[in-house]
Short mmCIF file of C-alpha atoms in Angstrom, two decimals:
data_model
loop_
_atom_site.label_atom_id
_atom_site.label_comp_id
_atom_site.label_asym_id
_atom_site.label_seq_id
_atom_site.Cartn_x
_atom_site.Cartn_y
_atom_site.Cartn_z
CA MET A 9 2.17 -20.07 7.96
CA SER A 10 3.14 -18.39 11.54
CA GLU A 11 1.74 -16.05 13.61
CA PHE A 12 3.92 -13.51 12.32
CA HIS A 13 2.45 -13.75 8.47
CA LEU A 14 -0.84 -11.98 7.35
CA THR A 15 -3.68 -13.79 5.85
CA GLU A 16 -5.18 -12.74 2.55
CA ASP A 17 -7.40 -10.23 3.95
CA GLN A 18 -5.48 -8.74 6.49
CA GLN A 19 -2.71 -8.30 3.80
CA ASP A 20 -5.42 -6.45 1.66
CA CYS A 21 -6.95 -4.52 4.20
CA LEU A 22 -3.67 -3.06 5.48
CA GLN A 23 -2.77 -2.68 1.88
CA GLU A 24 -5.93 -0.13 1.36
CA ILE A 25 -5.22 2.00 4.65
CA ILE A 26 -1.45 1.99 3.32
CA ASN A 27 -2.80 3.39 -0.11
CA ILE A 28 -4.86 6.20 1.63
CA ALA A 29 -2.01 7.31 3.55
CA MET A 30 0.49 7.68 0.73
CA GLY A 31 -2.47 9.10 -1.32
CA GLN A 32 -2.31 11.92 1.31
CA ALA A 33 1.24 12.18 1.85
CA SER A 34 1.85 12.38 -2.17
CA ASP A 35 -0.61 15.03 -1.87
CA GLN A 36 1.00 17.13 0.73
CA LEU A 37 4.58 16.34 -1.16
CA ALA A 38 2.77 17.37 -4.30
CA ARG A 39 1.50 20.35 -3.03
CA TYR A 40 5.05 21.52 -1.51
CA LEU A 41 6.96 20.90 -4.78
CA ASP A 42 4.35 22.10 -7.06
CA THR A 43 4.58 19.18 -9.11
CA PHE A 44 2.74 15.94 -9.26
CA VAL A 45 3.86 12.84 -7.91
CA TYR A 46 2.99 9.52 -9.88
CA LEU A 47 1.75 6.76 -7.27
CA LYS A 48 2.34 2.33 -7.90
CA VAL A 49 0.69 -0.11 -5.90
CA PRO A 50 2.70 -0.29 -2.80
CA SER A 51 4.46 -3.71 -2.20
CA ILE A 52 4.12 -5.12 1.43
CA GLU A 53 6.20 -8.57 2.35
CA SER A 54 7.56 -10.05 5.16
CA ILE A 55 11.30 -10.71 5.50
CA GLY A 56 14.03 -11.89 7.72
CA ALA A 57 16.25 -9.92 9.29
CA LYS A 58 19.12 -10.66 7.61
CA ASP A 59 18.01 -10.61 4.11
CA LEU A 60 16.88 -7.36 5.26
CA LEU A 61 20.05 -5.86 5.77
CA GLN A 62 20.84 -7.84 2.42
CA THR A 63 18.38 -6.39 0.53
CA LEU A 64 18.65 -2.80 1.51
CA SER A 65 22.42 -2.35 2.11
CA GLN A 66 22.64 -3.16 -1.78
CA GLN A 67 20.80 -0.77 -3.47
CA LYS A 68 22.89 1.32 -5.47
CA ASN A 69 23.52 4.83 -6.04
CA THR A 70 21.28 5.34 -2.67
CA MET A 71 22.90 9.04 -1.79
CA ALA A 72 21.31 9.35 1.49
CA VAL A 73 18.76 7.93 3.44
CA VAL A 74 16.70 9.41 6.27
CA SER A 75 15.72 7.43 9.36
CA GLN A 76 12.98 7.84 11.38
CA GLY A 77 10.81 5.60 14.20
CA PHE A 78 7.33 6.23 14.97
CA PHE A 79 5.59 4.26 17.82
CA GLY A 80 1.35 4.68 18.89
CA TYR A 81 -0.80 2.84 20.86
CA GLU A 82 -1.41 -0.72 21.31
CA GLY A 83 2.45 -1.39 20.68
CA ILE A 84 2.52 -0.48 17.11
CA ARG A 85 6.04 0.87 16.45
CA GLY A 86 8.42 0.45 13.56
CA GLU A 87 10.96 2.52 11.57
CA ALA A 88 10.72 4.65 8.40
CA LEU A 89 13.48 4.88 6.05
CA LEU A 90 13.39 7.23 3.33
CA SER A 91 16.07 7.12 0.54
CA TYR A 92 16.85 9.14 -2.04
CA GLN A 93 18.70 8.06 -5.76
CA GLU A 94 22.65 9.97 -5.95
CA GLU A 95 21.48 11.50 -9.32
CA ASP A 96 18.58 13.44 -7.54
CA SER A 97 20.80 15.37 -4.81
CA GLY A 98 20.83 18.67 -7.09
CA ARG A 99 17.55 18.75 -7.76
CA ILE A 100 16.15 18.73 -4.70
CA ALA A 101 17.16 22.77 -3.81
CA ASP A 102 15.63 23.25 -7.15
CA LEU A 103 12.17 21.61 -6.24
CA LEU A 104 12.00 23.08 -3.13
CA GLY A 105 13.10 26.70 -3.99
CA TYR A 106 15.46 27.37 -1.51
CA GLU A 107 18.22 29.81 -2.20
CA PRO A 108 21.79 28.34 -2.31
CA ASP A 109 22.87 29.41 1.50
CA GLU A 110 19.12 29.05 3.01
CA LEU A 111 19.46 25.46 3.80
CA SER A 112 22.40 22.87 3.71
CA LYS A 113 20.85 20.20 1.58
CA ASP A 114 20.74 17.93 4.70
CA GLU A 115 18.26 20.09 6.20
CA GLN A 116 15.76 20.22 2.78
CA LEU A 117 16.64 16.27 2.90
CA ILE A 118 14.76 15.98 6.65
CA ASP A 119 12.30 18.41 5.80
CA ILE A 120 11.04 16.64 2.89
CA SER A 121 11.43 13.75 4.41
CA SER A 122 9.60 14.73 7.58
CA ILE A 123 6.37 16.12 5.09
CA LEU A 124 6.09 12.38 3.89
CA THR A 125 6.65 10.42 7.12
CA THR A 126 4.21 12.28 9.31
CA THR A 127 1.69 12.70 6.91
CA PHE A 128 1.42 9.24 5.79
CA LEU A 129 2.05 8.00 9.67
CA ASN A 130 -0.76 10.34 10.84
CA VAL A 131 -3.34 9.18 8.08
CA PHE A 132 -2.47 5.70 8.48
CA ALA A 133 -2.87 6.06 12.44
CA ARG A 134 -6.39 7.96 11.97
CA GLN A 135 -7.58 5.00 10.07
CA ILE A 136 -6.79 2.51 13.18
CA ASP A 137 -8.09 5.10 15.82
CA ASN A 138 -4.37 5.57 17.05
CA GLN A 139 -1.81 8.20 17.22
CA MET A 140 1.86 8.37 16.44
CA SER A 141 4.45 10.10 18.28
CA TYR A 142 8.20 10.12 16.04
CA ASN A 143 11.88 10.30 17.50
CA ALA A 144 13.93 13.22 15.74
CA PRO A 145 14.58 12.26 12.02
CA LYS A 146 18.16 10.98 11.53
CA LEU A 147 19.91 11.63 7.94
CA LEU A 148 22.82 8.72 7.74
CA PRO A 149 25.83 9.87 6.02
CA SER A 150 26.35 9.09 2.76
CA VAL A 151 29.35 6.32 3.35
CA GLN A 152 28.74 3.43 2.12
CA ASN A 153 28.51 1.87 5.55
CA SER A 154 26.36 3.77 7.61
CA LEU A 155 23.07 2.43 6.35
CA SER A 156 24.08 -1.05 7.34
CA GLU A 157 25.52 -0.28 10.72
CA HIS A 158 21.94 1.66 11.31
CA LEU A 159 20.27 -1.29 9.83
CA GLN A 160 22.50 -3.83 12.27
CA GLU A 161 21.90 -1.88 15.32
CA MET A 162 17.75 -1.07 15.15
CA THR A 163 17.22 -4.57 14.10
CA PHE A 164 20.03 -6.23 16.25
CA ASN A 165 16.90 -7.95 17.81
CA TRP A 166 14.49 -8.56 15.23
CA ASP A 167 13.70 -11.78 13.52
CA LEU A 168 11.57 -10.50 11.28
CA ALA A 169 9.88 -7.75 9.25
CA LEU A 170 7.20 -6.79 7.48
CA LYS A 171 8.77 -4.99 4.67
CA VAL A 172 6.28 -1.89 3.05
CA ASN A 173 8.00 -0.11 -0.16
CA ILE A 174 6.10 2.67 -1.25
CA SER A 175 7.93 4.84 -4.58
CA TYR A 176 7.20 8.36 -4.63
CA GLN A 177 7.87 9.39 -8.38
CA VAL A 178 8.32 13.04 -8.81
CA THR A 179 7.07 13.56 -12.71
CA ASP A 180 8.59 16.92 -13.80
CA TYR A 181 11.72 16.71 -12.07
CA SER A 182 12.38 12.39 -12.39
CA PHE A 183 13.08 12.85 -9.13
CA ASN A 184 12.22 9.38 -6.83
CA CYS A 185 11.81 8.95 -3.04
CA ASN A 186 11.47 5.39 -1.68
CA MET A 187 9.72 5.33 1.41
CA ILE A 188 10.42 2.03 3.38
CA LEU A 189 8.81 1.17 6.89
CA LEU A 190 9.95 -1.61 8.87
CA ILE A 191 7.71 -3.44 11.01
CA PRO A 192 9.22 -5.78 13.55
CA GLU A 193 7.38 -8.92 14.49
CA THR A 194 6.35 -7.91 17.63
CA ALA A 195 4.44 -4.91 16.74
CA ILE A 196 3.23 -7.25 13.09
CA VAL A 197 1.56 -8.77 16.22
CA ASN A 198 -0.40 -6.31 17.19
CA ILE A 199 -1.08 -4.80 14.00
CA LYS A 200 -3.16 -8.23 13.15
CA HIS A 201 -5.24 -7.22 15.71
CA VAL A 202 -6.38 -4.05 14.75
CA LEU A 203 -6.41 -5.18 11.26
CA ASP A 204 -8.97 -8.02 12.39
CA ARG A 205 -10.68 -5.54 14.15
CA ILE A 206 -11.78 -3.64 10.94
CA LEU A 207 -12.23 -6.77 9.08
CA ALA A 208 -14.75 -7.58 11.78
CA GLU A 209 -16.91 -4.65 10.72
CA PHE A 210 -17.38 -5.86 6.85
CA MET B 25 -35.42 1.19 -10.34
CA SER B 26 -31.85 -0.43 -9.83
CA PRO B 27 -29.25 0.68 -12.65
CA SER B 28 -26.42 -1.89 -13.27
CA VAL B 29 -23.51 -1.26 -11.33
CA LEU B 30 -19.77 -1.98 -11.49
CA ILE B 31 -17.53 -1.74 -8.90
CA CYS B 32 -13.90 -1.74 -9.32
CA ASP B 33 -10.72 -1.80 -7.30
CA ASP B 34 -8.17 -4.05 -6.79
CA SER B 35 -8.85 -4.16 -2.58
CA ASN B 36 -11.37 -6.15 -2.20
CA MET B 37 -12.00 -4.67 1.18
CA ALA B 38 -12.43 -1.32 -1.16
CA ARG B 39 -15.18 -3.54 -3.19
CA LYS B 40 -17.05 -3.70 0.39
CA GLN B 41 -17.03 0.21 1.37
CA VAL B 42 -18.26 0.87 -1.78
CA LEU B 43 -20.95 -2.16 -2.05
CA ARG B 44 -22.19 -1.26 1.92
CA SER B 45 -22.09 2.66 0.52
CA LEU B 46 -24.73 1.83 -2.21
CA PRO B 47 -28.40 2.51 -1.50
CA GLU B 48 -29.89 -0.45 -0.75
CA GLN B 49 -32.27 -0.96 -3.47
CA TRP B 50 -29.09 -0.60 -5.96
CA LYS B 51 -27.40 -3.63 -4.50
CA THR B 52 -28.66 -6.04 -5.92
CA SER B 53 -27.86 -5.74 -9.43
CA VAL B 54 -24.14 -5.72 -8.67
CA GLN B 55 -21.00 -6.38 -10.10
CA THR B 56 -17.32 -6.67 -9.24
CA ALA B 57 -13.95 -6.32 -10.79
CA SER B 58 -10.31 -5.98 -9.68
CA ASN B 59 -8.58 -4.65 -12.32
CA GLY B 60 -8.89 -2.56 -15.08
CA ALA B 61 -8.68 -4.94 -17.77
CA GLU B 62 -11.69 -7.55 -16.25
CA ALA B 63 -13.61 -4.23 -15.53
CA LEU B 64 -13.26 -3.42 -19.52
CA THR B 65 -14.13 -7.04 -20.21
CA ILE B 66 -17.50 -6.38 -18.23
CA LEU B 67 -18.34 -3.41 -19.50
CA ARG B 68 -17.84 -4.08 -23.18
CA ASP B 69 -20.14 -6.94 -22.94
CA ASN B 70 -23.04 -6.03 -20.36
CA SER B 71 -24.82 -2.51 -20.33
CA ILE B 72 -23.30 -1.14 -16.87
CA GLU B 73 -24.94 2.72 -16.14
CA VAL B 74 -23.16 3.09 -13.30
CA LEU B 75 -19.21 2.45 -13.03
CA PHE B 76 -17.38 3.00 -9.43
CA LEU B 77 -13.40 3.00 -10.29
CA ASP B 78 -10.58 3.00 -8.26
CA LEU B 79 -7.31 4.67 -9.83
CA THR B 80 -4.61 3.23 -8.30
CA MET B 81 -4.57 -0.60 -9.39
CA PRO B 82 -1.94 -2.94 -10.86
CA GLY B 83 -2.26 -3.37 -14.85
CA ILE B 84 -4.84 -0.99 -16.43
CA ASP B 85 -5.29 1.14 -13.96
CA GLY B 86 -8.04 3.74 -13.55
CA ILE B 87 -6.69 6.10 -15.81
CA GLY B 88 -6.45 3.33 -18.49
CA VAL B 89 -10.62 2.21 -17.74
CA LEU B 90 -11.62 5.43 -18.62
CA GLN B 91 -9.72 6.33 -21.86
CA GLY B 92 -11.10 2.38 -22.85
CA ILE B 93 -14.67 3.55 -21.96
CA ASN B 94 -14.67 6.45 -23.96
CA LYS B 95 -12.37 4.57 -27.18
CA LEU B 96 -15.54 1.98 -26.91
CA ASN B 97 -17.98 5.10 -26.76
CA LEU B 98 -19.74 3.58 -24.03
CA ASN B 99 -22.81 5.35 -22.32
CA CYS B 100 -21.95 4.78 -18.41
CA SER B 101 -21.67 7.08 -15.35
CA VAL B 102 -18.36 6.95 -13.96
CA PHE B 103 -17.17 7.87 -10.50
CA VAL B 104 -14.06 7.74 -9.54
CA ILE B 105 -13.09 6.67 -5.59
CA SER B 106 -9.52 7.26 -4.99
CA ALA B 107 -7.33 8.05 -2.20
CA ASP B 108 -4.86 9.44 -5.18
CA ILE B 109 -6.82 13.13 -4.21
CA GLN B 110 -4.36 15.35 -6.16
CA PRO B 111 -5.93 18.57 -7.86
CA GLU B 112 -4.08 17.40 -10.78
CA MET B 113 -5.12 13.75 -10.50
CA GLN B 114 -8.84 15.19 -9.82
CA ALA B 115 -8.82 17.15 -12.94
CA LYS B 116 -7.39 14.72 -15.30
CA VAL B 117 -10.31 12.22 -14.46
CA LYS B 118 -12.77 15.07 -14.89
CA ALA B 119 -11.65 15.67 -18.34
CA LEU B 120 -11.44 12.24 -18.97
CA GLY B 121 -15.38 12.08 -18.45
CA ALA B 122 -15.89 11.05 -14.77
CA LYS B 123 -19.16 12.53 -13.17
CA GLU B 124 -17.15 13.11 -9.73
CA PHE B 125 -14.06 12.48 -7.83
CA ILE B 126 -14.65 10.74 -4.53
CA ARG B 127 -11.30 10.73 -2.01
CA LYS B 128 -11.29 7.11 -0.03
CA PRO B 129 -12.29 6.19 2.37
CA VAL B 130 -15.82 6.34 1.11
CA LYS B 131 -18.52 7.17 3.30
CA ALA B 132 -21.94 6.34 2.41
CA ASP B 133 -23.64 9.77 2.73
CA VAL B 134 -21.45 11.93 0.47
CA LEU B 135 -21.49 9.01 -2.38
CA ILE B 136 -25.51 9.18 -2.09
CA ASN B 137 -25.28 13.24 -2.33
CA HIS B 138 -23.50 12.76 -5.47
CA LEU B 139 -25.85 10.67 -7.35
CA GLN B 140 -28.69 12.60 -6.16
CA GLN B 141 -26.65 15.62 -7.54
CA HIS B 142 -26.00 13.33 -10.59
CA GLY B 143 -30.27 12.92 -11.00
CA LEU B 144 -29.32 8.95 -10.52
CA LEU B 145 -31.40 9.08 -7.13
#
């Protein structure tokens, strides 16, 4: 076990913090879309940067990915990726209730992504007595190589990342969105300290 | 008088959070389950009076446990403690017989308040 791996207690603690953040993010999404969002237990795993590139850039039918960097105090930082499936692209405008010319599809995707990301991360931060700042969200064009290029650029000096995968399923519309948080190894060590501090209270 | 209590949550930390929010005199008669199937086994074989139940769990989730309680016709006060705070979910668990929906992270004063409201304290 390396200094970057979470103990069982740390993993449990992180998962519970994520559950609460995910619950509030999906509540916002549900209110925004006036529908119900089905939640699954999130997955948390450590993954080598090289495997990460392989796993993520091979996802089939991914129509678009919106990527947004976040950083808080105490060296906690990472990147949130929201990926949407090809077959859902036409449904997004219906869901959001925009008129065809009101906002472009790209702007709609950025809107929905930023609701999910900022709600999730603000609730996450509040629970660990932290506060997040965000980079502007970036929509990666649906060109096959753009995701892997983006990932390569982002992770060029990472060896290992903590990968958190959360799926939001909008049941009425069979619309799915996957949120993937990537936390680089230097920030993992900082998160472990924060988790230990919380665990010490129990 | 302390009732027999079951806490069901897949997170160890969440179970501890509930446990430490309970009235002091209740803490001696608490059982725990880390998933829905385990909870249903305990509920069937013991007379549990108060259940604190999480919703999002692998396998049989909280909704499955509520359905099981209804099927088995068990007389047990259920307090759902969940992060899935969508209004539709809150309505669903109440329709399935839960006394209250309490949002995570649970706070002792809120929990005690609900127990009092339902005449359990």
